[in-house]
Amino acid sequence: MNRTCRTVLTTVLAMALVAGTATTPAQATAEKTGGVGPTSIALPDGFQPEGIATAGRYAYLGSRATGAIYRADLVTGAGRLLSPATGTPSLGLAVDHRARLFVAGGAAGDARVVDTRTGRVLASYRFADAPTFVNDVILTEQAAYFTDSYRPVLYRLPLSGRGKLPPPTVSPRSR
């Protein structure tokens, strides 16, 4: 193959590669995430996210500073404050199939259950007084289990066969 032919072929191949990889910023974002959702989602100023749980296209994030819960749409990136500040942290989070968010309350030694549709606190539970740090939560069909990072204990919040919550030990309205 002569030099001129190789130069033309190399130029054409290079142009094809550049044209095939040139994208707009929006296209680049979609490609980085497999075509669905943004690469990052901005949270409210001062939020200090700690816990995260997902259900469907939504992520629920807890603030370790204020206890507020933020709901973010993982497809569009849109979000809103779901539940206002409680004055105690929102750390470990888990969502059940009944659209309830179980929230570990850190140094407050408590947990609460929040309706993921309305943000309303359905019930609050006191596990321990200081020193305590209720940190993580995991759900089964029979119970929600919470760890305490300061104590060698696992707290069990029993759920009825139909998922009914036990009576609250702390009034949701007093928070």
GROMACS .gro file of C-alpha atoms in nm:
model
  175
    1MET     CA    1   0.000   0.000   0.000
    2ASN     CA    2   0.146   0.336  -0.094
    3ARG     CA    3   0.204   0.622   0.148
    4THR     CA    4  -0.080   0.844   0.012
    5CYS     CA    5  -0.335   0.565   0.042
    6ARG     CA    6  -0.225   0.488   0.402
    7THR     CA    7  -0.247   0.857   0.497
    8VAL     CA    8  -0.600   0.890   0.355
    9LEU     CA    9  -0.712   0.566   0.522
   10THR     CA   10  -0.562   0.671   0.858
   11THR     CA   11  -0.732   1.012   0.836
   12VAL     CA   12  -1.070   0.859   0.753
   13LEU     CA   13  -1.041   0.608   1.040
   14ALA     CA   14  -0.940   0.880   1.287
   15MET     CA   15  -1.234   1.100   1.179
   16ALA     CA   16  -1.474   0.807   1.218
   17LEU     CA   17  -1.345   0.734   1.567
   18VAL     CA   18  -1.372   1.099   1.675
   19ALA     CA   19  -1.723   1.134   1.528
   20GLY     CA   20  -1.832   0.811   1.699
   21THR     CA   21  -1.706   0.917   2.041
   22ALA     CA   22  -1.799   1.286   2.039
   23THR     CA   23  -2.094   1.342   2.271
   24THR     CA   24  -2.273   1.624   2.439
   25PRO     CA   25  -2.244   1.650   2.820
   26ALA     CA   26  -2.596   1.506   2.859
   27GLN     CA   27  -2.508   1.209   2.640
   28ALA     CA   28  -2.187   1.155   2.835
   29THR     CA   29  -2.383   1.142   3.162
   30ALA     CA   30  -2.632   0.893   3.020
   31GLU     CA   31  -2.349   0.674   2.889
   32LYS     CA   32  -2.167   0.671   3.221
   33THR     CA   33  -2.477   0.544   3.398
   34GLY     CA   34  -2.593   0.295   3.138
   35GLY     CA   35  -2.844   0.542   2.994
   36VAL     CA   36  -3.050   0.578   3.315
   37GLY     CA   37  -3.016   0.851   3.573
   38PRO     CA   38  -2.767   1.119   3.667
   39THR     CA   39  -2.412   1.057   3.788
   40SER     CA   40  -2.476   1.265   4.103
   41ILE     CA   41  -2.770   1.419   4.289
   42ALA     CA   42  -2.734   1.740   4.489
   43LEU     CA   43  -2.870   1.732   4.844
   44PRO     CA   44  -2.989   2.028   5.054
   45ASP     CA   45  -2.720   2.249   5.209
   46GLY     CA   46  -2.603   2.118   5.545
   47PHE     CA   47  -2.779   1.783   5.499
   48GLN     CA   48  -2.487   1.552   5.605
   49PRO     CA   49  -2.612   1.223   5.453
   50GLU     CA   50  -2.539   0.901   5.636
   51GLY     CA   51  -2.793   0.621   5.583
   52ILE     CA   52  -2.933   0.521   5.244
   53ALA     CA   53  -3.202   0.278   5.135
   54THR     CA   54  -3.369   0.221   4.799
   55ALA     CA   55  -3.710   0.110   4.684
   56GLY     CA   56  -3.788   0.105   4.313
   57ARG     CA   57  -3.657   0.423   4.151
   58TYR     CA   58  -3.623   0.613   4.481
   59ALA     CA   59  -3.340   0.649   4.729
   60TYR     CA   60  -3.403   0.759   5.085
   61LEU     CA   61  -3.120   0.937   5.264
   62GLY     CA   62  -3.098   1.023   5.631
   63SER     CA   63  -2.920   1.326   5.775
   64ARG     CA   64  -2.690   1.250   6.065
   65ALA     CA   65  -2.704   1.618   6.161
   66THR     CA   66  -3.078   1.682   6.182
   67GLY     CA   67  -3.261   1.354   6.130
   68ALA     CA   68  -3.436   1.482   5.817
   69ILE     CA   69  -3.511   1.229   5.540
   70TYR     CA   70  -3.455   1.321   5.174
   71ARG     CA   71  -3.616   1.126   4.887
   72ALA     CA   72  -3.433   1.129   4.553
   73ASP     CA   73  -3.556   0.995   4.220
   74LEU     CA   74  -3.264   0.791   4.084
   75VAL     CA   75  -3.387   0.822   3.725
   76THR     CA   76  -3.451   1.196   3.702
   77GLY     CA   77  -3.234   1.323   3.986
   78ALA     CA   78  -3.525   1.523   4.130
   79GLY     CA   79  -3.569   1.513   4.504
   80ARG     CA   80  -3.746   1.661   4.801
   81LEU     CA   81  -3.738   1.663   5.177
   82LEU     CA   82  -3.968   1.376   5.274
   83SER     CA   83  -3.957   1.407   5.651
   84PRO     CA   84  -3.843   1.716   5.844
   85ALA     CA   85  -3.566   1.736   6.102
   86THR     CA   86  -3.636   1.542   6.420
   87GLY     CA   87  -3.345   1.657   6.632
   88THR     CA   88  -3.196   1.307   6.638
   89PRO     CA   89  -2.987   1.145   6.363
   90SER     CA   90  -3.123   0.931   6.081
   91LEU     CA   91  -2.855   0.669   6.028
   92GLY     CA   92  -2.928   0.313   5.916
   93LEU     CA   93  -3.230   0.292   5.687
   94ALA     CA   94  -3.437   0.009   5.540
   95VAL     CA   95  -3.759   0.013   5.335
   96ASP     CA   96  -4.014  -0.267   5.352
   97HIS     CA   97  -4.263  -0.371   5.081
   98ARG     CA   98  -4.536  -0.176   5.265
   99ALA     CA   99  -4.362   0.156   5.182
  100ARG     CA  100  -4.237   0.205   5.537
  101LEU     CA  101  -3.890   0.338   5.612
  102PHE     CA  102  -3.726   0.205   5.929
  103VAL     CA  103  -3.476   0.456   6.068
  104ALA     CA  104  -3.202   0.403   6.329
  105GLY     CA  105  -3.163   0.704   6.559
  106GLY     CA  106  -2.798   0.696   6.668
  107ALA     CA  107  -2.711   0.849   7.007
  108ALA     CA  108  -3.081   0.906   7.079
  109GLY     CA  109  -3.107   0.528   7.137
  110ASP     CA  110  -3.423   0.506   6.933
  111ALA     CA  111  -3.578   0.413   6.601
  112ARG     CA  112  -3.875   0.536   6.405
  113VAL     CA  113  -4.087   0.421   6.114
  114VAL     CA  114  -4.174   0.673   5.841
  115ASP     CA  115  -4.434   0.645   5.565
  116THR     CA  116  -4.239   0.680   5.238
  117ARG     CA  117  -4.537   0.834   5.059
  118THR     CA  118  -4.624   1.109   5.310
  119GLY     CA  119  -4.315   1.143   5.530
  120ARG     CA  120  -4.532   1.104   5.839
  121VAL     CA  121  -4.373   0.931   6.139
  122LEU     CA  122  -4.588   0.623   6.200
  123ALA     CA  123  -4.424   0.513   6.526
  124SER     CA  124  -4.116   0.575   6.740
  125TYR     CA  125  -3.939   0.327   6.967
  126ARG     CA  126  -3.693   0.381   7.254
  127PHE     CA  127  -3.431   0.106   7.290
  128ALA     CA  128  -3.172   0.250   7.528
  129ASP     CA  129  -3.050   0.556   7.714
  130ALA     CA  130  -2.699   0.703   7.680
  131PRO     CA  131  -2.442   0.582   7.617
  132THR     CA  132  -2.591   0.423   7.305
  133PHE     CA  133  -2.563   0.445   6.929
  134VAL     CA  134  -2.842   0.272   6.736
  135ASN     CA  135  -2.673   0.250   6.399
  136ASP     CA  136  -2.795  -0.006   6.145
  137VAL     CA  137  -3.120  -0.181   6.061
  138ILE     CA  138  -3.215  -0.493   5.867
  139LEU     CA  139  -3.564  -0.622   5.795
  140THR     CA  140  -3.714  -0.969   5.789
  141GLU     CA  141  -4.081  -1.069   5.753
  142GLN     CA  142  -4.103  -1.111   6.131
  143ALA     CA  143  -3.897  -0.820   6.266
  144ALA     CA  144  -3.675  -0.517   6.220
  145TYR     CA  145  -3.334  -0.564   6.384
  146PHE     CA  146  -3.122  -0.269   6.500
  147THR     CA  147  -2.756  -0.272   6.606
  148ASP     CA  148  -2.608  -0.065   6.887
  149SER     CA  149  -2.248   0.035   6.817
  150TYR     CA  150  -2.182   0.110   7.186
  151ARG     CA  151  -2.334  -0.206   7.333
  152PRO     CA  152  -2.309  -0.577   7.249
  153VAL     CA  153  -2.680  -0.605   7.175
  154LEU     CA  154  -2.918  -0.648   6.883
  155TYR     CA  155  -3.259  -0.484   6.929
  156ARG     CA  156  -3.560  -0.664   6.780
  157LEU     CA  157  -3.877  -0.477   6.682
  158PRO     CA  158  -4.133  -0.754   6.620
  159LEU     CA  159  -4.374  -0.727   6.329
  160SER     CA  160  -4.699  -0.922   6.313
  161GLY     CA  161  -4.764  -1.173   6.035
  162ARG     CA  162  -4.937  -0.894   5.845
  163GLY     CA  163  -4.656  -0.648   5.910
  164LYS     CA  164  -4.841  -0.458   6.183
  165LEU     CA  165  -4.611  -0.236   6.389
  166PRO     CA  166  -4.602  -0.282   6.766
  167PRO     CA  167  -4.735   0.005   6.977
  168PRO     CA  168  -4.490   0.297   6.988
  169THR     CA  169  -4.284   0.345   7.304
  170VAL     CA  170  -4.223   0.710   7.218
  171SER     CA  171  -4.505   0.927   7.087
  172PRO     CA  172  -4.442   1.022   6.720
  173ARG     CA  173  -4.583   1.366   6.796
  174SER     CA  174  -4.337   1.433   7.077
  175ARG     CA  175  -4.038   1.432   6.839
   0.00000   0.00000   0.00000
